[in-house]
Short mmCIF file of C-alpha atoms in Angstrom, two decimals:
data_model
loop_
_atom_site.label_atom_id
_atom_site.label_comp_id
_atom_site.label_asym_id
_atom_site.label_seq_id
_atom_site.Cartn_x
_atom_site.Cartn_y
_atom_site.Cartn_z
CA UNK A 22 22.22 -2.31 14.47
CA UNK A 23 19.64 0.66 14.01
CA UNK A 24 16.86 0.37 11.31
CA UNK A 25 15.17 4.02 9.69
CA UNK A 26 11.38 3.94 8.84
CA UNK A 27 10.01 6.67 6.67
CA UNK A 28 6.17 7.69 7.21
CA UNK A 29 4.42 8.19 9.07
CA UNK A 30 0.81 5.75 8.65
CA UNK A 31 -0.40 2.21 8.90
CA UNK A 32 1.59 0.77 6.59
CA UNK A 33 4.84 2.87 8.84
CA UNK A 34 3.94 1.76 12.14
CA UNK A 35 3.40 -2.21 10.53
CA UNK A 36 7.35 -2.00 9.29
CA UNK A 37 7.88 -0.27 12.67
CA UNK A 38 6.89 -3.77 14.58
CA UNK A 39 7.79 -6.04 12.62
CA UNK A 40 11.32 -4.40 12.63
CA UNK A 41 10.64 -4.35 16.25
CA UNK A 42 10.67 -8.53 16.67
CA UNK A 43 13.95 -9.28 14.93
CA UNK A 44 16.97 -10.23 17.50
CA UNK A 45 18.98 -8.40 15.37
CA UNK A 46 17.55 -4.46 16.32
CA UNK A 47 18.65 -2.80 18.69
CA UNK A 48 16.81 0.53 17.53
CA UNK A 49 13.94 1.60 15.34
CA UNK A 50 13.06 5.18 14.02
CA UNK A 51 10.86 6.50 12.58
CA UNK A 52 11.05 9.97 10.51
CA UNK A 53 8.37 11.25 11.60
CA UNK A 54 6.69 8.62 12.44
CA UNK A 55 3.33 9.01 15.10
CA UNK A 56 2.76 9.23 18.41
CA UNK A 57 1.41 5.86 18.66
CA UNK A 58 4.01 4.26 16.79
CA UNK A 59 5.68 3.64 20.09
CA UNK A 60 8.10 1.17 19.04
CA UNK A 61 9.75 3.15 17.27
CA UNK A 62 11.99 6.51 18.50
CA UNK A 63 10.08 9.30 16.48
CA UNK A 64 12.24 11.46 14.59
CA UNK A 65 11.96 15.12 15.04
CA UNK A 66 13.01 18.61 13.23
CA UNK A 67 13.80 16.11 9.67
CA UNK A 68 11.24 16.92 6.94
CA UNK A 69 10.88 13.63 5.28
CA UNK A 70 12.19 15.87 1.78
CA UNK A 71 15.30 16.81 2.90
CA UNK A 72 17.21 13.48 2.32
CA UNK A 73 20.62 15.07 2.35
CA UNK A 74 20.02 15.38 6.69
CA UNK A 75 17.97 11.93 6.87
CA UNK A 76 21.64 10.24 4.94
CA UNK A 77 23.48 12.45 7.58
CA UNK A 78 21.08 11.38 10.63
CA UNK A 79 21.75 7.88 9.44
CA UNK A 80 25.25 7.99 10.08
CA UNK A 81 25.23 9.84 13.18
CA UNK A 82 23.26 7.15 14.83
CA UNK A 83 24.41 4.30 13.20
CA UNK A 84 21.62 3.42 10.85
CA UNK A 85 22.19 0.32 8.96
CA UNK A 86 19.23 -0.22 6.71
CA UNK A 87 16.84 2.34 5.94
CA UNK A 88 13.11 1.30 5.12
CA UNK A 89 11.17 3.45 2.60
CA UNK A 90 7.02 3.16 3.34
CA UNK A 91 5.62 6.09 1.31
CA UNK A 92 5.40 6.50 -2.50
CA UNK A 93 6.11 10.09 -3.13
CA UNK A 94 9.92 10.60 -1.45
CA UNK A 95 10.47 6.49 -2.93
CA UNK A 96 8.94 8.39 -6.86
CA UNK A 97 10.97 12.07 -5.41
CA UNK A 98 14.27 9.44 -5.74
CA UNK A 99 14.99 9.03 -2.27
CA UNK A 100 16.70 5.33 -2.75
CA UNK A 101 19.33 7.56 -4.52
CA UNK A 102 20.11 9.95 -2.60
CA UNK A 103 20.43 7.56 0.76
CA UNK A 104 22.67 5.03 -1.47
CA UNK A 105 24.70 6.94 -3.80
CA UNK A 106 25.79 9.91 -1.36
CA UNK A 107 26.00 8.30 2.21
CA UNK A 108 26.45 4.90 1.18
CA UNK A 109 22.98 3.45 2.46
CA UNK A 110 21.31 -0.18 2.30
CA UNK A 111 18.18 1.07 1.86
CA UNK A 112 14.68 -1.12 1.07
CA UNK A 113 12.42 0.65 -1.70
CA UNK A 114 13.48 0.64 -5.60
CA UNK A 115 14.97 4.58 -7.12
CA UNK A 116 13.35 6.78 -8.44
CA UNK A 117 13.71 5.26 -12.15
CA UNK A 118 12.36 1.50 -11.58
CA UNK A 119 9.61 4.07 -8.92
CA UNK A 120 7.70 5.05 -11.94
CA UNK A 121 6.43 1.08 -11.94
CA UNK A 122 4.12 3.60 -9.83
CA UNK A 123 4.59 6.65 -9.88
CA UNK A 124 3.76 7.12 -13.83
CA UNK A 125 0.13 5.23 -14.52
CA UNK A 126 1.71 5.39 -18.41
CA UNK A 127 4.77 4.36 -18.22
CA UNK A 128 3.49 1.12 -16.34
CA UNK A 129 1.06 0.33 -18.79
CA UNK A 130 3.08 0.28 -21.58
CA UNK A 131 6.04 -1.60 -20.78
CA UNK A 132 3.26 -4.15 -19.83
CA UNK A 133 1.65 -3.65 -23.48
CA UNK A 134 4.21 -3.70 -25.20
CA UNK A 135 5.79 -7.14 -22.90
CA UNK A 136 2.33 -8.45 -23.02
CA UNK A 137 1.46 -8.43 -20.18
CA UNK A 138 -2.54 -9.09 -19.44
CA UNK A 139 -4.33 -5.52 -18.07
CA UNK A 140 -7.03 -3.97 -19.48
CA UNK A 141 -6.78 -2.47 -22.99
CA UNK A 142 -6.17 1.82 -23.07
CA UNK A 143 -5.47 4.91 -24.27
CA UNK A 144 -3.23 7.56 -22.41
CA UNK A 145 -4.40 11.89 -22.86
CA UNK A 146 -2.47 14.88 -22.21
CA UNK A 147 -5.78 16.65 -24.10
CA UNK A 148 -9.71 17.01 -22.05
CA UNK A 149 -11.13 17.20 -25.87
CA UNK A 150 -9.73 14.48 -27.25
CA UNK A 151 -10.38 12.68 -24.15
CA UNK A 152 -13.89 13.36 -24.01
CA UNK A 153 -14.80 12.49 -28.13
CA UNK A 154 -12.91 9.06 -26.99
CA UNK A 155 -15.73 8.70 -24.16
CA UNK A 156 -18.34 9.21 -26.34
CA UNK A 157 -17.63 6.57 -28.35
CA UNK A 158 -16.79 4.01 -25.54
CA UNK A 159 -18.70 1.67 -23.46
CA UNK A 160 -19.22 1.83 -19.52
CA UNK A 161 -18.68 1.54 -17.06
CA UNK A 162 -15.14 3.03 -18.02
CA UNK A 163 -11.65 3.65 -15.23
CA UNK A 164 -10.60 6.90 -15.80
CA UNK A 165 -6.83 6.91 -13.83
CA UNK A 166 -4.58 10.21 -13.35
CA UNK A 167 -1.07 9.85 -14.32
CA UNK A 168 0.59 10.58 -10.99
CA UNK A 169 0.67 9.72 -7.95
CA UNK A 170 -3.11 9.69 -5.80
CA UNK A 171 -2.83 8.33 -2.55
CA UNK A 172 -4.77 5.35 -3.93
CA UNK A 173 -8.09 7.92 -4.79
CA UNK A 174 -7.20 8.59 -8.40
CA UNK A 175 -8.77 6.52 -9.70
CA UNK A 176 -12.54 6.36 -10.89
CA UNK A 177 -15.33 3.98 -12.57
CA UNK A 178 -17.42 5.92 -14.12
CA UNK A 179 -21.14 4.40 -15.22
CA UNK A 180 -21.88 5.68 -17.90
CA UNK A 181 -20.89 9.39 -19.99
CA UNK A 182 -22.32 11.73 -17.65
CA UNK A 183 -20.07 10.61 -14.90
CA UNK A 184 -17.15 10.48 -17.42
CA UNK A 185 -16.95 14.19 -17.79
CA UNK A 186 -16.82 14.96 -14.56
CA UNK A 187 -14.00 12.83 -14.10
CA UNK A 188 -13.31 13.95 -16.94
CA UNK A 189 -13.39 17.83 -14.62
CA UNK A 190 -10.97 16.75 -11.90
CA UNK A 191 -8.40 14.25 -12.64
CA UNK A 192 -8.14 17.18 -15.23
CA UNK A 193 -8.25 20.10 -14.21
CA UNK A 194 -5.27 21.14 -14.39
CA UNK A 195 -2.37 20.25 -16.47
CA UNK A 196 -2.28 16.82 -16.76
CA UNK A 197 -2.07 12.89 -17.90
CA UNK A 198 -4.56 10.50 -17.63
CA UNK A 199 -5.15 6.42 -18.86
CA UNK A 200 -8.11 5.76 -19.54
CA UNK A 201 -9.00 2.53 -19.42
CA UNK A 202 -11.84 -0.65 -19.61
CA UNK A 203 -14.00 -1.88 -16.99
CA UNK A 204 -12.61 -5.31 -15.34
CA UNK A 205 -15.08 -6.72 -13.70
CA UNK A 206 -13.84 -9.74 -10.79
CA UNK A 207 -12.23 -10.71 -7.38
CA UNK A 208 -9.50 -8.30 -6.84
CA UNK A 209 -6.65 -9.62 -4.55
CA UNK A 210 -3.15 -8.12 -4.00
CA UNK A 211 -0.01 -9.87 -4.48
CA UNK A 212 3.17 -8.68 -2.60
CA UNK A 213 6.45 -9.95 -4.69
CA UNK A 214 10.15 -8.94 -3.03
CA UNK A 215 12.50 -8.04 -6.32
CA UNK A 216 15.72 -7.96 -6.90
CA UNK A 217 17.39 -7.22 -10.71
CA UNK A 218 16.03 -10.64 -11.91
CA UNK A 219 15.31 -12.45 -7.94
CA UNK A 220 12.06 -12.44 -6.90
CA UNK A 221 10.03 -14.20 -3.77
CA UNK A 222 6.43 -13.02 -3.75
CA UNK A 223 4.43 -14.15 -1.08
CA UNK A 224 2.63 -17.59 -0.05
CA UNK A 225 -0.40 -15.99 1.28
CA UNK A 226 -2.06 -13.07 -0.14
CA UNK A 227 -4.78 -10.51 1.03
CA UNK A 228 -7.60 -8.52 -0.50
CA UNK A 229 -8.63 -4.94 0.10
CA UNK A 230 -11.64 -2.89 0.80
CA UNK A 231 -11.11 0.27 -1.69
CA UNK A 232 -14.96 1.84 -1.12
CA UNK A 233 -15.71 3.78 1.57
CA UNK A 234 -19.28 2.95 2.27
CA UNK A 235 -20.74 -1.43 2.96
CA UNK A 236 -21.42 -3.54 -0.08
CA UNK A 237 -18.74 -1.45 -2.34
CA UNK A 238 -20.07 1.56 -2.67
CA UNK A 239 -19.39 5.23 -2.02
CA UNK A 240 -15.89 6.79 -3.73
CA UNK A 241 -12.65 5.18 -3.66
CA UNK A 242 -10.82 5.14 -0.99
CA UNK A 243 -6.71 4.91 -0.10
CA UNK A 244 -8.40 1.83 1.38
CA UNK A 245 -11.16 0.42 4.85
CA UNK A 246 -10.40 -2.05 5.59
CA UNK A 247 -8.72 -6.38 3.99
CA UNK A 248 -7.38 -10.05 5.65
CA UNK A 249 -4.97 -12.39 4.34
CA UNK A 250 -5.26 -15.21 3.76
CA UNK A 251 -8.01 -14.59 1.33
CA UNK A 252 -9.09 -19.67 0.52
CA UNK A 253 -11.54 -18.90 -2.15
CA UNK A 254 -8.91 -17.41 -4.78
CA UNK A 255 -6.77 -21.08 -5.75
CA UNK A 256 -3.54 -21.40 -5.71
CA UNK A 257 -2.80 -22.29 -9.76
CA UNK A 258 -5.00 -18.49 -9.24
CA UNK A 259 -2.05 -16.81 -7.78
CA UNK A 260 -0.01 -19.20 -10.38
CA UNK A 261 -1.25 -17.69 -12.89
CA UNK A 262 -0.43 -14.61 -11.40
CA UNK A 263 3.21 -14.91 -10.61
CA UNK A 264 3.88 -16.64 -14.47
CA UNK A 265 2.03 -14.92 -16.93
CA UNK A 266 2.44 -10.98 -14.63
CA UNK A 267 4.72 -11.23 -12.30
CA UNK A 268 7.65 -12.74 -13.75
CA UNK A 269 6.95 -10.69 -17.26
CA UNK A 270 7.02 -8.04 -15.40
CA UNK A 271 10.78 -8.57 -13.36
CA UNK A 272 12.11 -10.15 -17.66
CA UNK A 273 10.57 -6.80 -19.23
CA UNK A 274 12.55 -4.23 -16.88
CA UNK A 275 15.21 -6.12 -16.93
CA UNK A 276 15.40 -5.98 -20.26
CA UNK A 277 14.54 -2.01 -20.38
CA UNK A 278 17.29 -1.27 -17.97
CA UNK A 279 15.79 -1.11 -14.50
CA UNK A 280 17.22 -2.57 -11.44
CA UNK A 281 14.00 -2.87 -8.72
CA UNK A 282 15.17 -3.74 -5.42
CA UNK A 283 12.20 -3.41 -3.20
CA UNK A 284 8.39 -4.28 -2.98
CA UNK A 285 5.98 -4.60 -5.83
CA UNK A 286 2.46 -5.31 -4.54
CA UNK A 287 0.47 -6.26 -7.53
CA UNK A 288 -3.37 -5.40 -7.95
CA UNK A 289 -4.80 -8.06 -9.55
CA UNK A 290 -7.75 -9.26 -10.73
CA UNK A 291 -9.58 -12.04 -12.11
CA UNK A 292 -11.64 -12.10 -15.10
CA UNK A 293 -13.45 -14.49 -17.36
CA UNK A 294 -10.19 -14.43 -19.82
CA UNK A 295 -7.86 -14.56 -16.96
CA UNK A 296 -6.00 -13.34 -14.30
CA UNK A 297 -4.76 -9.86 -15.64
CA UNK A 298 -3.06 -6.34 -14.29
CA UNK A 299 -5.25 -3.64 -12.17
CA UNK A 300 -1.80 -2.20 -10.63
CA UNK A 301 1.69 -1.99 -9.82
CA UNK A 302 3.21 0.22 -6.80
CA UNK A 303 6.27 0.12 -5.32
CA UNK A 304 5.88 -0.43 -2.38
CA UNK A 305 3.77 -2.19 0.76
CA UNK A 306 -0.02 -1.51 0.13
CA UNK A 307 -2.27 0.20 3.23
CA UNK A 308 -3.96 -1.49 4.74
CA UNK A 309 -2.03 -4.65 3.38
CA UNK A 310 0.70 -4.37 4.71
CA UNK A 311 -0.64 -4.07 8.64
CA UNK A 312 -2.25 -6.87 7.79
CA UNK A 313 0.44 -9.45 6.58
CA UNK A 314 3.53 -8.01 8.45
CA UNK A 315 1.53 -9.03 11.26
CA UNK A 316 1.18 -12.23 10.38
CA UNK A 317 4.50 -12.35 9.64
CA UNK A 318 7.50 -15.00 11.28
CA UNK A 319 10.11 -14.69 9.02
CA UNK A 320 12.70 -11.73 10.73
CA UNK A 321 12.12 -8.65 8.69
CA UNK A 322 15.59 -8.02 8.77
CA UNK A 323 16.10 -12.09 7.94
CA UNK A 324 14.20 -11.00 4.85
CA UNK A 325 15.48 -7.40 3.98
CA UNK A 326 19.63 -8.60 4.02
CA UNK A 327 18.16 -12.48 1.43
CA UNK A 328 16.76 -10.16 -0.52
CA UNK A 329 20.21 -7.94 -1.04
CA UNK A 330 22.38 -10.53 -1.23
CA UNK A 331 19.70 -12.51 -3.74
CA UNK A 332 20.17 -15.14 -1.63
CA UNK A 333 17.46 -18.10 -1.70
CA UNK A 334 14.83 -16.60 1.06
CA UNK A 335 11.31 -18.96 2.69
CA UNK A 336 8.37 -16.51 3.66
CA UNK A 337 7.13 -18.45 6.86
CA UNK A 338 3.23 -16.96 8.07
CA UNK A 339 1.58 -17.83 11.63
CA UNK A 340 -1.45 -19.87 10.56
CA UNK A 341 -4.72 -17.79 10.81
CA UNK A 342 -6.35 -15.18 9.68
CA UNK A 343 -6.36 -11.83 9.83
CA UNK A 344 -8.63 -8.66 9.92
CA UNK A 345 -8.50 -5.05 10.03
CA UNK A 346 -10.55 -2.61 9.86
CA UNK A 347 -10.49 1.09 9.49
CA UNK A 348 -11.74 4.25 10.96
CA UNK A 349 -11.92 6.78 9.59
CA UNK A 350 -12.54 10.81 9.90
CA UNK A 351 -16.60 11.64 8.68
CA UNK A 352 -15.85 13.21 5.32
CA UNK A 353 -13.44 10.91 3.48
CA UNK A 354 -11.31 10.68 1.12
CA UNK A 355 -13.64 14.22 0.71
CA UNK A 356 -12.89 17.15 3.49
CA UNK A 357 -12.65 15.61 6.61
CA UNK A 358 -12.09 17.46 9.97
CA UNK A 359 -8.53 16.44 11.85
CA UNK A 360 -7.86 17.43 16.07
CA UNK A 361 -11.52 15.22 16.85
CA UNK A 362 -10.98 13.20 20.57
CA UNK A 363 -10.33 9.27 20.75
CA UNK A 364 -10.03 7.78 23.34
CA UNK A 365 -7.84 4.18 23.29
CA UNK A 366 -6.95 2.03 26.60
CA UNK A 367 -3.15 1.27 26.22
CA UNK A 368 -4.38 -2.56 26.54
CA UNK A 369 -6.06 -2.30 23.68
CA UNK A 370 -3.19 -0.90 21.42
CA UNK A 371 -1.47 -4.16 20.91
CA UNK A 372 -4.65 -4.38 18.68
CA UNK A 373 -4.95 -1.04 16.44
CA UNK A 374 -2.02 0.01 14.07
CA UNK A 375 -1.71 3.43 13.63
CA UNK A 376 -2.62 5.68 10.83
CA UNK A 377 -3.07 9.24 12.04
CA UNK A 378 -3.09 9.69 15.68
CA UNK A 379 -2.03 13.13 17.89
CA UNK A 380 -1.43 12.05 21.89
CA UNK A 381 -2.89 14.09 23.87
CA UNK A 382 -2.43 12.41 27.17
CA UNK A 383 -3.27 9.38 29.28
CA UNK A 384 -4.99 7.62 26.69
CA UNK A 385 -7.17 10.40 24.91
CA UNK A 386 -5.69 10.65 20.62
CA UNK A 387 -6.64 13.14 18.61
CA UNK A 388 -6.73 12.13 14.80
CA UNK A 389 -4.80 14.17 12.00
CA UNK A 390 -5.45 12.67 8.35
CA UNK A 391 -8.30 10.74 7.19
CA UNK A 392 -7.84 7.03 7.49
CA UNK A 393 -6.29 7.24 11.54
CA UNK A 394 -6.12 3.76 12.87
CA UNK A 395 -6.70 -0.15 11.57
CA UNK A 396 -7.62 -2.82 13.93
CA UNK A 397 -7.09 -5.61 13.48
CA UNK A 398 -8.26 -8.99 14.91
CA UNK A 399 -6.61 -13.19 14.66
CA UNK A 400 -7.95 -15.89 15.05
CA UNK A 401 -7.96 -19.80 13.72
CA UNK A 402 -11.22 -19.37 10.86
CA UNK A 403 -11.99 -15.88 9.64
CA UNK A 404 -14.91 -15.55 10.90
CA UNK A 405 -13.61 -15.58 15.06
CA UNK A 406 -10.55 -13.37 12.93
CA UNK A 407 -13.54 -10.63 11.80
CA UNK A 408 -15.67 -10.64 15.43
CA UNK A 409 -11.59 -10.01 17.23
CA UNK A 410 -11.19 -6.89 14.86
CA UNK A 411 -15.03 -5.35 15.18
CA UNK A 412 -14.21 -5.89 19.04
CA UNK A 413 -11.00 -4.44 19.12
CA UNK A 414 -12.31 -1.29 17.23
CA UNK A 415 -15.72 -1.34 19.74
CA UNK A 416 -13.11 -1.16 23.05
CA UNK A 417 -12.52 2.98 20.29
CA UNK A 418 -14.14 5.19 22.18
CA UNK A 419 -15.26 8.83 19.82
CA UNK A 420 -18.58 9.93 18.83
CA UNK A 421 -19.61 8.53 16.00
CA UNK A 422 -20.73 11.48 13.95
CA UNK A 423 -16.79 12.46 13.85
CA UNK A 424 -15.86 9.07 12.21
CA UNK A 425 -17.05 6.43 10.42
CA UNK A 426 -15.87 2.58 9.26
CA UNK A 427 -17.32 -0.54 7.07
CA UNK A 428 -19.13 -2.69 8.46
CA UNK A 429 -18.99 -5.65 6.06
CA UNK A 430 -14.90 -5.97 5.87
CA UNK A 431 -13.70 -9.33 4.52
CA UNK A 432 -17.58 -10.23 3.70
CA UNK A 433 -15.83 -11.59 0.41
CA UNK A 434 -14.69 -14.82 2.65
#
């Protein structure tokens, strides 16, 4: 069969490689993809926002499965259009269901209604009322912009001054913010395959590193690295997350008339009061997807078909560790410059997931985004995998003033 991956980042590169490993796949298309996705045929000239053009392309090229990577087209209804008008099989939730990520207030209200453990919160559209609430609040406190923010619309304010500055930033124009209590503890990510009332959690978990700099300092980012499995988080903790968070959430969606199909990404935290929800995303996390799909042994098409048909599914992963380190443009997640030169030899590319590179000539590329690539390492121990990840990154040549990376990925392991 032929397949199409929507998106252009490292997460989509991981999906492309997973599909490419399947014996059932003839050709993998990526729209728009990036120049590092050598395993895919890049689709040029069709914007991701042109759903009808995408549907026509799928029909003309005998595409049987479409996998949507990023959150924006999901929230804009790409699945609705491709399913309803073109009768395609699409892995990803429809627009209404994608609110689980696209509207933080929607998800918080759902969790509150069905008693799913999460931080206490209030929602504001009036900046003055939000300021008054903060003036009477406890710190640190978390302020989130409602809607999609590419993983960067969350600010943890340590005091009132920082909180007011955060409001200025997140409510610069009309909008809605969620202000919630700060939860302290170890965070982890759990990917869950969902189809209506049926769900299958991944049986390994990953841990992301959101802050830009070492020691979890600096602003929140889309993710600066990840590793899996996370041994120090016990199976009983994962079971608690499934039974107290995932299962009630799936049941709540069904009760509310939602028919969710795709990945439901749980961002969870272990608190003194048990496991609680930080957030839900409606797609694979990035960079967690690169780590987990790299370890995945289950045929990705079999995974899609089993979930589509609500058949029992046993996921299989390689019995080893994987660590991924993000190389980012200097200035990210704030302002940064593109078109900075990077040299990656062909042999090294097998251990690279490309997020934003343009190919110039031979082994020479230039940067085309904030997070540029992820260097992955694998090994029988977490330390071996970590060493291999940084060894891979050391083979990438660039001006040190143009890029940066965290040197402590997987330190909690």
